[in-house]
Short mmCIF file of C-alpha atoms in Angstrom, two decimals:
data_model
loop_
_atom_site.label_atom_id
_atom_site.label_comp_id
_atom_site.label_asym_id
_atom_site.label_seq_id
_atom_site.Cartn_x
_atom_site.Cartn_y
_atom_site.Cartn_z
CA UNK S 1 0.00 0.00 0.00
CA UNK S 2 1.74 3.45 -1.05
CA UNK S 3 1.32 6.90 0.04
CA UNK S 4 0.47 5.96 3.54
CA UNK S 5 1.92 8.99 4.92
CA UNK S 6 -1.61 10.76 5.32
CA UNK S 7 -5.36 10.52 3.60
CA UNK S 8 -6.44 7.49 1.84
CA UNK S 9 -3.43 5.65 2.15
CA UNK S 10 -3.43 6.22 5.70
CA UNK S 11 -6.54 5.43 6.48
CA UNK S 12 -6.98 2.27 4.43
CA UNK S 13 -3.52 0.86 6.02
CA UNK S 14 -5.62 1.66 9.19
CA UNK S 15 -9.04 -0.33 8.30
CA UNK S 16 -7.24 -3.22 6.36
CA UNK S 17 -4.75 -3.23 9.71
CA UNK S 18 -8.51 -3.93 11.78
CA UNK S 19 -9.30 -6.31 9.55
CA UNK S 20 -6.82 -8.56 10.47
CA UNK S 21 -4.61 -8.51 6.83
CA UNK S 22 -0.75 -8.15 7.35
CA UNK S 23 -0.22 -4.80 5.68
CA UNK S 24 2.91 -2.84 3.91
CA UNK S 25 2.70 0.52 4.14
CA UNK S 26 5.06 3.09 1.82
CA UNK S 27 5.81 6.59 3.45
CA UNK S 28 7.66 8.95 2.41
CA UNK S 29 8.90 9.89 6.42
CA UNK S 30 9.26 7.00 9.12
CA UNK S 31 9.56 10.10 11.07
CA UNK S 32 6.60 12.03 9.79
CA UNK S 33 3.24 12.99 12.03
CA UNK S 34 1.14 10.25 9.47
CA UNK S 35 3.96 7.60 10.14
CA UNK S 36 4.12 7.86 13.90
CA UNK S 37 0.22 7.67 13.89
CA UNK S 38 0.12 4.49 11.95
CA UNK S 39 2.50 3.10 14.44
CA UNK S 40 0.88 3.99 17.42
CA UNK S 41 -2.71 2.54 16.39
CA UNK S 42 -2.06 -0.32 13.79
CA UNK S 43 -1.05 -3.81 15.62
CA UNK S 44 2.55 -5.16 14.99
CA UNK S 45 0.80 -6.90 11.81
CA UNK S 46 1.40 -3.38 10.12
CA UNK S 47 4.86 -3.30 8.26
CA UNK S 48 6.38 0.89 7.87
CA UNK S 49 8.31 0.84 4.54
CA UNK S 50 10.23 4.10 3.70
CA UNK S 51 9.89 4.78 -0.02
CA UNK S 52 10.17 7.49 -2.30
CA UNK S 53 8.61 6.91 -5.76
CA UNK S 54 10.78 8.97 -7.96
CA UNK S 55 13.81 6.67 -6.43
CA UNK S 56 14.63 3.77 -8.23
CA UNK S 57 16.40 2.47 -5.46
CA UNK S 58 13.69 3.17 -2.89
CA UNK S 59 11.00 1.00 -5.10
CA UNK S 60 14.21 -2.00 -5.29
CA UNK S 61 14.55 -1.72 -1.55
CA UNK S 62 10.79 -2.33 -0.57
CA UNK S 63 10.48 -5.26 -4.01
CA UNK S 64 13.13 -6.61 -1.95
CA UNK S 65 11.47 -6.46 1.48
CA UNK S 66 8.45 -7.75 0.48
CA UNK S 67 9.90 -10.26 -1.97
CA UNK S 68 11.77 -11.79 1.29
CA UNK S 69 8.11 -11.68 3.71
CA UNK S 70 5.95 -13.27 1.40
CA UNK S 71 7.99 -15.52 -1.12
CA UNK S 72 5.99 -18.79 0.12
CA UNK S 73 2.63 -17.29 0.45
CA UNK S 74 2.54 -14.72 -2.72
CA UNK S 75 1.29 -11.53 -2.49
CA UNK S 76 -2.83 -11.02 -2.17
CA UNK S 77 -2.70 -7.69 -2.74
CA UNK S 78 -1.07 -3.90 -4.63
CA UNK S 79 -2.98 -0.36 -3.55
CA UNK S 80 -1.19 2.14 -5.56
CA UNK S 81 -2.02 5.22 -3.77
CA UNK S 82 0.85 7.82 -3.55
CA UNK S 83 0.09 10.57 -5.86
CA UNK S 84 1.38 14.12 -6.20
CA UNK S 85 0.44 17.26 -7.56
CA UNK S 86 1.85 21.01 -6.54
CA UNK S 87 0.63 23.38 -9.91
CA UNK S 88 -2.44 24.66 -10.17
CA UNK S 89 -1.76 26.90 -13.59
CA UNK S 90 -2.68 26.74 -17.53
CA UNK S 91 -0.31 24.22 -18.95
CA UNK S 92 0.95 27.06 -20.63
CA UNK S 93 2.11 28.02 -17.21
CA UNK S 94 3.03 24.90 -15.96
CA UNK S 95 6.95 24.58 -15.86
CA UNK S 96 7.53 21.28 -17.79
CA UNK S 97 9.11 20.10 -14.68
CA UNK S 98 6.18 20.13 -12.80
CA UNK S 99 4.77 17.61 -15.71
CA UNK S 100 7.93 15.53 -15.81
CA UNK S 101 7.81 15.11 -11.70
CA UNK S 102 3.60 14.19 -11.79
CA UNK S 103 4.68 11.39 -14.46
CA UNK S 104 7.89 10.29 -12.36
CA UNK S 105 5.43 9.95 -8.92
CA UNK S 106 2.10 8.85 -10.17
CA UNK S 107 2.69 6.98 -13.13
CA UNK S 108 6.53 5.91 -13.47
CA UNK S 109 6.91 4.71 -9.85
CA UNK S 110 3.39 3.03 -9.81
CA UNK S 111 4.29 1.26 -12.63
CA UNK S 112 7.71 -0.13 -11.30
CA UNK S 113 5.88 -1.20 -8.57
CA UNK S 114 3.10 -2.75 -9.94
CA UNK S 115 5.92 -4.17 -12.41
CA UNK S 116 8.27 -5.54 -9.57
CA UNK S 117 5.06 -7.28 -7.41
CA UNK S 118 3.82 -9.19 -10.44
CA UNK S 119 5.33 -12.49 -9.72
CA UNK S 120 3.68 -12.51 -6.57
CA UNK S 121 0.66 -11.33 -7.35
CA UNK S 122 0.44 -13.53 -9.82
CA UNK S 123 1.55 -16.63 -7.61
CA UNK S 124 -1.37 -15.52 -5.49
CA UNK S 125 -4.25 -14.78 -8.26
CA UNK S 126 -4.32 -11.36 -6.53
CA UNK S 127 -5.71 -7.91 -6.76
CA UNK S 128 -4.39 -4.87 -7.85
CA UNK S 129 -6.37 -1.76 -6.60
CA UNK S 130 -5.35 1.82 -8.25
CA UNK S 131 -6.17 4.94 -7.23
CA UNK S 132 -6.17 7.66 -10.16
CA UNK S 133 -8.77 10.63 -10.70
CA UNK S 134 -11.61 11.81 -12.69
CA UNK S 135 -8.96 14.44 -13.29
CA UNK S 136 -7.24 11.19 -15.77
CA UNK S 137 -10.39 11.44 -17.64
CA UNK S 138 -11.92 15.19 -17.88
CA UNK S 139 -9.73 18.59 -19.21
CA UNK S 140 -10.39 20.35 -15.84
CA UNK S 141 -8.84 23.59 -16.24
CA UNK S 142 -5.39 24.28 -14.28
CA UNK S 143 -4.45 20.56 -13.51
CA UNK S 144 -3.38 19.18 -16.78
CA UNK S 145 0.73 18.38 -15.38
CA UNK S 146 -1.65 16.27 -12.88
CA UNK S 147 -4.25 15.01 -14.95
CA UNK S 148 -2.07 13.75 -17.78
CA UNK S 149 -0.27 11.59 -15.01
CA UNK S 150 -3.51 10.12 -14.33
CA UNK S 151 -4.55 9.27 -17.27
CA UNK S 152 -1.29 7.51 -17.96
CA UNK S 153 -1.64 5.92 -14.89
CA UNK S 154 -5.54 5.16 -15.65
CA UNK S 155 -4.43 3.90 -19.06
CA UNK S 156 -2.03 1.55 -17.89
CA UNK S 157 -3.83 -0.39 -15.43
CA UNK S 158 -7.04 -0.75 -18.00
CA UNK S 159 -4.44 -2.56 -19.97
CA UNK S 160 -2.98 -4.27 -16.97
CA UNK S 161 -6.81 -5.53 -16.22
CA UNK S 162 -7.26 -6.82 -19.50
CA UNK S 163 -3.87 -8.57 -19.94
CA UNK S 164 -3.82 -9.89 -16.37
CA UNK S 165 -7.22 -12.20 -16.63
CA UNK S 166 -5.70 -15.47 -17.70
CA UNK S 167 -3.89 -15.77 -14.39
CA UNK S 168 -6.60 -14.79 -12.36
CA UNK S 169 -5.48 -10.85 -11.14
CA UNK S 170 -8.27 -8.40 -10.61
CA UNK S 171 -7.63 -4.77 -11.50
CA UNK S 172 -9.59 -1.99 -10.30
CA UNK S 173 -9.50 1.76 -10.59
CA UNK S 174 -10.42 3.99 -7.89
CA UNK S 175 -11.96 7.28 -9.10
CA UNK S 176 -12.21 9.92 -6.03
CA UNK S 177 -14.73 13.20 -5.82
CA UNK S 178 -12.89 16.08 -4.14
CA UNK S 179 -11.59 14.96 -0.61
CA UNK S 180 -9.43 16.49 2.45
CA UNK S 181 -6.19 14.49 2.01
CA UNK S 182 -2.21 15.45 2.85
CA UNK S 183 -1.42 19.49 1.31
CA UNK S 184 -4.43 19.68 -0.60
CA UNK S 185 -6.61 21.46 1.27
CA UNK S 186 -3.60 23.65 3.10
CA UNK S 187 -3.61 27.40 1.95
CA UNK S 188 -0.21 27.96 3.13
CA UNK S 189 1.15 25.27 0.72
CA UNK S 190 -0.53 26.34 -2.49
CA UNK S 191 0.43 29.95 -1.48
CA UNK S 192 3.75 29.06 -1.22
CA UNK S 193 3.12 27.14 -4.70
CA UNK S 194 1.54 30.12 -6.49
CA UNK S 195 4.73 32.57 -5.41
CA UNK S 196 7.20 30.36 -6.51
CA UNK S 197 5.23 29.73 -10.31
CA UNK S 198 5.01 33.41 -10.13
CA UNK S 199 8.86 33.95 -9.54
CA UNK S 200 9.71 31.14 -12.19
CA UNK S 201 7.74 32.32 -15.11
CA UNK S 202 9.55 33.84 -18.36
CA UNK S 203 8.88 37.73 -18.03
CA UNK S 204 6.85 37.77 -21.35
CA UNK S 205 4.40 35.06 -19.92
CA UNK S 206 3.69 37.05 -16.90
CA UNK S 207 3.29 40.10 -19.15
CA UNK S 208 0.46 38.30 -21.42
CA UNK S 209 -1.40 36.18 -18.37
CA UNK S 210 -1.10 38.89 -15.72
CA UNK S 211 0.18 37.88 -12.18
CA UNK S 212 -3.11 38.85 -10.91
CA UNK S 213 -4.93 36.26 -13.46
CA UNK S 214 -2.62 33.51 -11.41
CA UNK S 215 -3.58 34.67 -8.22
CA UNK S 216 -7.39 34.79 -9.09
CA UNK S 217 -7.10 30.76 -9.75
CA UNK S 218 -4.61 29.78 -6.58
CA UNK S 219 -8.00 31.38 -4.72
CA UNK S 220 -10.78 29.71 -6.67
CA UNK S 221 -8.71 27.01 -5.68
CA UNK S 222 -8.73 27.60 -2.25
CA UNK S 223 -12.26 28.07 -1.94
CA UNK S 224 -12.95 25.11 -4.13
CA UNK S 225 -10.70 22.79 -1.42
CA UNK S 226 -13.02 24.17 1.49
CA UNK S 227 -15.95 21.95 0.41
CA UNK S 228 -13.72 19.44 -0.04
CA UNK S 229 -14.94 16.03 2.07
CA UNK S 230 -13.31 15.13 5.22
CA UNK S 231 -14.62 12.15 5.67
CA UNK S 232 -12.58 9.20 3.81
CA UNK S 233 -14.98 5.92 4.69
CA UNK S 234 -16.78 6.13 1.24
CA UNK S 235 -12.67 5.76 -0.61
CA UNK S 236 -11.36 3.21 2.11
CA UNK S 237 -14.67 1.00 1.40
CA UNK S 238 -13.74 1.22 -2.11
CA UNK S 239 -10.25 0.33 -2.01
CA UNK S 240 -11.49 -2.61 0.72
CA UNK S 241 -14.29 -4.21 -1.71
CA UNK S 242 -11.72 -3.63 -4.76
CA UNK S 243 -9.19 -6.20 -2.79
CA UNK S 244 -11.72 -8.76 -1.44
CA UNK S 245 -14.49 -8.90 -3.38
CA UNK S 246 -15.66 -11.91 -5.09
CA UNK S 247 -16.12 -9.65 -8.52
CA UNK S 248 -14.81 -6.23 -7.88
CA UNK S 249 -15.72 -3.55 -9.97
CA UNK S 250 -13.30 -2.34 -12.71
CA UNK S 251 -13.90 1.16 -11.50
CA UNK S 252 -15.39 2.96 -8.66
CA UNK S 253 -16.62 6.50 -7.97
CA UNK S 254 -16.91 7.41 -4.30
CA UNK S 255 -17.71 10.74 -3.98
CA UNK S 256 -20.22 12.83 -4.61
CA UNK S 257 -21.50 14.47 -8.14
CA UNK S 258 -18.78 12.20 -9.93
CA UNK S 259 -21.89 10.47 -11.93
CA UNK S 260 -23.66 13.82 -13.33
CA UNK S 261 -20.14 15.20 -14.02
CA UNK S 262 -19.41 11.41 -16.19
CA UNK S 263 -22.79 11.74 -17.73
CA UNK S 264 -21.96 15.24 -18.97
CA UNK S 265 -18.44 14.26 -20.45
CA UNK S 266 -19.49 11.35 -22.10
CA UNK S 267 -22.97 12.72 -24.01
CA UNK S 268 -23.17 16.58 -24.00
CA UNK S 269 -21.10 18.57 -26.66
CA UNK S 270 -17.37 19.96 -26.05
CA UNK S 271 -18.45 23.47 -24.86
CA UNK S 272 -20.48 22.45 -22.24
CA UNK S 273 -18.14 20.09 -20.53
CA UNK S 274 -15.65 22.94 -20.49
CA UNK S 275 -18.33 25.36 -19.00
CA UNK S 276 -19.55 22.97 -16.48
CA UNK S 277 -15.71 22.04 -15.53
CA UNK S 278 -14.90 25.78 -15.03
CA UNK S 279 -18.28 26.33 -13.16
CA UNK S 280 -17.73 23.38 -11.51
CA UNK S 281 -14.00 23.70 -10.34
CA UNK S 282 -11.63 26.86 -11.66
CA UNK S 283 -13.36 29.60 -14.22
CA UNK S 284 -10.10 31.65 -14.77
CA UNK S 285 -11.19 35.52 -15.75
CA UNK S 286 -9.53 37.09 -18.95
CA UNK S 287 -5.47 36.55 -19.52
CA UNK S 288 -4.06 40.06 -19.31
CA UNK S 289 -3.00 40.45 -22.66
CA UNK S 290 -7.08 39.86 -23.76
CA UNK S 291 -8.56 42.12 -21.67
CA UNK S 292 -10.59 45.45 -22.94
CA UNK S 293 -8.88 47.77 -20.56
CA UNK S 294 -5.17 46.38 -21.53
CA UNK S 295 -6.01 46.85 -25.50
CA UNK S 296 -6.68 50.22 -24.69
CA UNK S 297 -3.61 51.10 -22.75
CA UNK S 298 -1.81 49.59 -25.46
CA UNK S 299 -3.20 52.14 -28.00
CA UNK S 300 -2.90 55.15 -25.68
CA UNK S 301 0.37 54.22 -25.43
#
């Protein structure tokens, strides 16, 4: 189980820890608050496995550690969890960076790891649960670095599902609505974010978007994150019934107003799934460059 550091990941390596399953948890921080709490509630079934998925020899060490603990019995279970995202911009704004690290955490290192646990999974006939985002499926505005990841990631484990049948391995997809989990829902952090795009973007960018048209969407942001749900039960039951049920479902949507949103990408025309993803989430005003009051400056001038 990755990402256990805080949210989902945390919580599930909680419930499943209840349950009675031996359970490997991936944090980024042995020492971190999310790590010490696992520690202090979970029995001494719960395994603490320090990994960082843009290290190749972070993934090797855990393969390794888990190899070694369940060689005779297999392995019944993967919950690829850890994801990352710190840009909310226009992918025009979006340092390519920002895209490259997304990819390394939520695609490239669930996919090693997925990779390096297939043996046992496969010894086992086991499950492999994946938590992506309707963000992997929909153009909502100022998350594309993220979104691309996940639908990489969402990609990948569709073909996983359909390659893996003949030996038995279940794939599912978890699909989250808009949750309290780790950073997101921290002002502080995306501040800190927004300031440092700010102070990183190419003078002539700035000039054209405005640094008041960024600023506008790290707020809608903000207040977009305050409704965000704090209870995690609906995701946890998800992940749960995607490792032990007889037929899990090859996707699942906890969270609320996931199926109207679905329902509106998949059968209304283009321009209103962009204005009901921008009413819905981030409607960014006018880029500098395009607004009235700027055209006319520019011919007083």
């Amino acid at each position: 189980l990755s990402g256990c550091d805080s949210g989902f990941g945390q919580a599930t390596a909680r419930h499943l820890d209840i349950m009675g399953f031996r359970v490997f948890a991936s944090v980024l921080d042995l020492q971190s608050p999310g790590a010490q709490e696992l520690r202090q509630s979970c029995s001494t079934r719960l395994t603490l496995l320090q990994m960082d998925l843009t290290k190749r020899e972070d993934i090797q060490r855990v393969l390794q550690h888990i190899q070694a603990h369940t060689n005779s019995t297999g392995l019944w279970g993967l919950v690829n969890n850890a994801g990352f995202n710190d840009t909310i911009a226009d992918a025009e704004l979006s340092p390519l960076g920002k895209f490259r690290t997304c990819m390394e955490v939520n695609f490239f290192g669930s996919l090693e790891l997925t990779k390096g646990l297939l043996p046992l999974l496969r010894s086992a006939g086991g499950r492999i649960v994946t938590v992506s985002s309707p963000a992997g499926d929909m153009p909502f505005p100022c998350l594309a670095a993220y979104g691309a990841s996940k639908a990489a990631l969402s990609l990948v484990m569709d073909t996983f599902r359909s390659e893996l049948q003949p030996w038995g391995i279940k794939v599912s997809l978890i699909l989250p609505g808009y949750y309290k989990t780790g950073t997101t829902c921290d002002p502080a952090f995306w501040n800190l974010q927004k300031q440092q795009l700010l102070a990183s973007l190419p003078q002539e960018l700035l000039q054209a978007y405005g640094e008041d048209y960024v600023e506008e969407i790290n707020q809608q942001f903000i207040q977009f994150m305050k409704v965000a749900v704090e209870d995690l039960s609906a995701v946890v039951n998800s992940i749960t019934e995607g490792l032990l049920a007889a037929n899990p479902a090859v996707r699942y949507y906890p969270g609320q107003g996931l199926g109207i949103m679905y329902f509106i990408h998949r059968y209304l025309p283009y321009f209103v799934r962009d204005l009901f993803l921008k009413g819905f989430f981030i409607n960014p005003k006018l880029p500098r460059a395009l607004r009235r009051e700027h055209h006319s400056d520019v011919k007083k001038a």
